[in-house]
Every structure is written in structure tokens, then in C-alpha cells.
Amino acid sequence: MNARTRRLVSREHGWCLAANRWGARAAVRAYFRLISRLGDGAFWYALMAALVLFDGWRGLSASAHLAATGVIALVLYRKLKRWTKRPRPYAADGRIQPWIAPLDEFSFPSGHTLHAVSFTVVALAHYPVLAWLLVPFAASVAVSRVVLGLHYPSDVIAATGIGCALASFSLWLVPGVGLF
């Protein structure tokens, strides 16, 4: 590892420690634990059900689009995790406390963030009015991963890029829907 890479790794590790210390506060930890649990799927399933309930066939179409994107995101992030095998921050440094149990062993990329970003982009293409709800929720999911000691900031940033790319590709495939 060259000097520049060591500095970047050290800086990222410092950010993990600082964010994790922030999570030591009971109210902060409770908020991000709740966000993380909702990001496990409950929030997105509720969104899909609400779209169908309130918008009928159009909502069903949007929900099917979300579900298909979610399945692809799941396969993609699982393959990446098995390939990279990056240890989680708390596994690499005993000073970092995992404030919630992880769903799997490895850190890269953040599956919660990848799903939150891809679902948000796809949902907003169908229902831009939901930005007030989805953007803050997706951002909170991303931040929760570092605060809870489960991911490095680079895991979250990479997952954001992958989620945007996946959602953009899925929007390109579906005629008549899109941000552009």
C-alpha cells in the first residue's frame, strides 16, 4: 500500500471512529437503529403496498419496477460482498462498536444504501412528489451504516453510485418512465 492510500485508509478509519462515537448517544443510536431496521425492507414493502393501495394499476406497475430493481440489487451486492470480502469496521478495530447486528459478514458495498438509493431513484421517477419522504430516508439509511459501525464511508459512497447506476439502467429499460 502506498503512502497516499495509507493516508486515505487512515482518514476513513478516523471518520468511522468519530461516527461510531456519535452513535454512543442513546437518542442517536435509537434513531439510526430504527432507520436501519426499516431499511431492512419494511419501509420499502410498505411503500410498494401504499402505491398499489392509493394508485391502483399505476401503483402496481411502479411497485413491480421497484421489486425487479430490488432483486437485481440483492444479487449484485451479494456477489460484490463475496468477491471483495472487506471486513466490517468493527471487525477491523475493536474500538468500533457494532450498535446493531449485521445481516451478513462483509462490508463492501452497503446493501442497505444500494437498495435505498436505487429504490428512491426509481420511486421518484414514478412519483416525484415523494421526494420529501424518500430523500431524507435514503440519506438517513446511508448515514446509519457508518454510525452503527457496520460500514466504511467508501462502502456507502460506492453503494450510492451503484444504486444510482442500477436505477438509471432500470429506468432506461422501462419506456415512458424516467427522470430525463
Coordinates of C-alpha atoms in Angstrom, one line a residue:
M1 CA 0.0 0.0 0.0
N2 CA 1.5 3.4 -1.0
A3 CA 1.6 6.4 1.3
R4 CA -1.4 8.1 -0.3
T5 CA -3.6 5.0 0.1
R6 CA -2.5 4.6 3.7
R7 CA -3.5 8.2 4.4
L8 CA -6.9 7.7 2.8
V9 CA -7.5 4.5 4.8
S10 CA -6.4 6.2 8.0
R11 CA -8.7 9.1 7.3
E12 CA -11.7 6.9 6.5
H13 CA -11.0 4.9 9.7
G14 CA -11.0 8.1 11.7
W15 CA -14.4 9.0 10.2
C16 CA -15.7 5.6 11.3
L17 CA -14.5 6.1 14.8
A18 CA -16.0 9.6 15.1
A19 CA -19.3 8.5 13.6
N20 CA -19.4 5.5 15.9
R21 CA -18.8 7.6 18.9
W22 CA -21.7 9.8 17.8
G23 CA -23.8 6.5 17.9
A24 CA -22.9 6.1 21.6
R25 CA -25.6 8.7 22.4
A26 CA -28.8 6.8 23.2
A27 CA -31.1 9.1 21.1
V28 CA -28.8 9.0 18.1
R29 CA -28.4 5.2 18.3
A30 CA -32.1 4.7 18.7
Y31 CA -32.9 6.8 15.6
F32 CA -30.3 5.1 13.4
R33 CA -31.3 1.6 14.7
L34 CA -34.9 2.3 13.7
I35 CA -33.9 3.6 10.3
S36 CA -31.6 0.6 9.8
R37 CA -34.4 -1.8 10.7
L38 CA -36.9 0.0 8.4
G39 CA -34.2 -0.1 5.7
D40 CA -34.1 -3.9 6.1
G41 CA -37.1 -3.9 3.8
A42 CA -40.2 -2.9 5.9
F43 CA -40.1 0.7 4.7
W44 CA -39.9 -0.3 1.0
Y45 CA -42.5 -3.0 1.3
A46 CA -44.9 -0.6 2.9
L47 CA -44.1 2.0 0.2
M48 CA -44.9 -0.6 -2.5
A49 CA -48.2 -1.6 -0.8
A50 CA -49.2 2.1 -0.4
L51 CA -48.5 2.8 -4.1
V52 CA -50.8 -0.1 -5.0
L53 CA -53.5 0.9 -2.5
F54 CA -53.5 4.6 -3.4
D55 CA -52.8 4.4 -7.1
G56 CA -54.1 1.1 -8.3
W57 CA -52.7 -0.3 -11.6
R58 CA -50.2 2.6 -11.9
G59 CA -49.0 1.9 -8.4
L60 CA -48.8 -1.8 -9.1
S61 CA -46.6 -1.1 -12.1
A62 CA -44.3 1.2 -10.1
S63 CA -44.1 -1.4 -7.3
A64 CA -43.2 -4.2 -9.8
H65 CA -40.5 -1.9 -11.1
L66 CA -39.2 -1.4 -7.6
A67 CA -39.3 -5.1 -6.8
A68 CA -37.5 -6.0 -10.0
T69 CA -34.8 -3.4 -9.3
G70 CA -34.6 -4.7 -5.7
V71 CA -34.0 -8.3 -6.8
I72 CA -31.2 -7.2 -9.1
A73 CA -29.7 -5.0 -6.4
L74 CA -29.8 -8.0 -4.0
V75 CA -27.9 -10.3 -6.4
L76 CA -25.4 -7.7 -7.3
Y77 CA -24.5 -6.6 -3.8
R78 CA -24.2 -10.2 -2.6
K79 CA -21.8 -11.1 -5.4
L80 CA -19.8 -8.0 -4.7
K81 CA -19.6 -8.8 -1.0
R82 CA -18.4 -12.4 -1.7
W83 CA -15.9 -11.1 -4.2
T84 CA -14.4 -8.2 -2.1
K85 CA -14.6 -9.8 1.4
R86 CA -13.9 -6.5 3.1
P87 CA -14.1 -6.8 6.8
R88 CA -16.6 -4.6 8.6
P89 CA -15.1 -1.6 10.6
Y90 CA -15.9 -3.1 14.0
A91 CA -14.1 -6.3 12.9
A92 CA -11.0 -4.4 11.9
D93 CA -10.9 -2.2 15.0
G94 CA -12.1 -3.3 18.5
R95 CA -12.8 0.4 19.4
I96 CA -15.7 0.5 16.9
Q97 CA -18.9 -0.8 18.4
P98 CA -21.5 -2.5 16.2
W99 CA -24.6 -0.9 17.5
I100 CA -26.8 -3.3 15.6
A101 CA -26.2 -6.9 14.4
P102 CA -25.2 -7.0 10.7
L103 CA -27.3 -9.1 8.2
D104 CA -24.2 -10.5 6.6
E105 CA -20.4 -10.8 7.2
F106 CA -18.8 -8.3 4.8
S107 CA -18.7 -4.6 4.5
F108 CA -18.4 -3.6 0.8
P109 CA -20.8 -2.4 -0.6
S110 CA -23.5 -1.3 1.8
G111 CA -26.6 -3.3 0.7
H112 CA -28.9 -1.0 2.7
T113 CA -27.6 2.0 0.9
L114 CA -27.6 0.4 -2.5
H115 CA -31.3 -0.5 -2.1
A116 CA -32.3 2.8 -0.5
V117 CA -30.7 4.8 -3.4
S118 CA -31.9 2.6 -6.2
F119 CA -35.5 2.4 -4.7
T120 CA -35.5 6.2 -4.2
V121 CA -34.4 7.0 -7.7
V122 CA -36.9 4.6 -9.3
A123 CA -39.8 5.6 -7.0
L124 CA -39.1 9.3 -7.7
A125 CA -39.2 8.7 -11.4
H126 CA -42.8 7.4 -10.9
Y127 CA -43.8 9.7 -8.1
P128 CA -41.6 12.8 -7.8
V129 CA -43.9 14.2 -5.1
L130 CA -42.4 11.6 -2.7
A131 CA -39.0 13.3 -2.6
W132 CA -39.8 15.0 0.7
L133 CA -40.1 11.5 2.3
L134 CA -37.7 9.3 0.3
V135 CA -34.6 11.5 0.0
P136 CA -34.2 12.1 3.8
F137 CA -35.0 8.4 4.5
A138 CA -32.4 7.2 2.0
A139 CA -29.8 9.7 3.3
S140 CA -30.5 8.5 6.9
V141 CA -30.1 4.9 5.8
A142 CA -26.7 5.7 4.3
V143 CA -25.5 7.6 7.4
S144 CA -26.8 4.9 9.7
R145 CA -24.5 2.3 8.2
V146 CA -21.4 4.3 9.3
V147 CA -22.8 5.5 12.7
L148 CA -23.8 1.9 13.6
G149 CA -20.2 0.7 12.9
L150 CA -21.2 -1.6 10.0
H151 CA -19.7 0.2 7.0
Y152 CA -16.9 2.5 6.0
P153 CA -17.9 5.7 4.3
S154 CA -16.4 4.4 1.0
D155 CA -18.8 1.4 1.2
V156 CA -21.7 3.8 1.4
I157 CA -20.4 6.1 -1.4
A158 CA -19.8 3.1 -3.7
A159 CA -23.2 1.8 -2.9
T160 CA -24.7 5.2 -3.7
G161 CA -23.0 5.1 -7.1
I162 CA -24.0 1.5 -7.8
G163 CA -27.6 2.2 -6.7
C164 CA -27.8 5.3 -9.0
A165 CA -26.4 3.4 -11.9
L166 CA -28.7 0.4 -11.4
A167 CA -31.8 2.6 -11.0
S168 CA -30.8 4.7 -14.1
F169 CA -30.4 1.5 -16.1
S170 CA -33.8 0.1 -14.9
L171 CA -35.4 3.4 -15.9
W172 CA -33.8 3.3 -19.3
L173 CA -35.3 -0.2 -19.8
V174 CA -38.8 0.9 -18.9
P175 CA -40.4 3.0 -21.6
G176 CA -42.3 6.1 -20.5
V177 CA -40.8 6.3 -17.1
G178 CA -37.7 8.3 -16.2
L179 CA -36.1 11.4 -14.9
F180 CA -34.9 12.6 -18.2

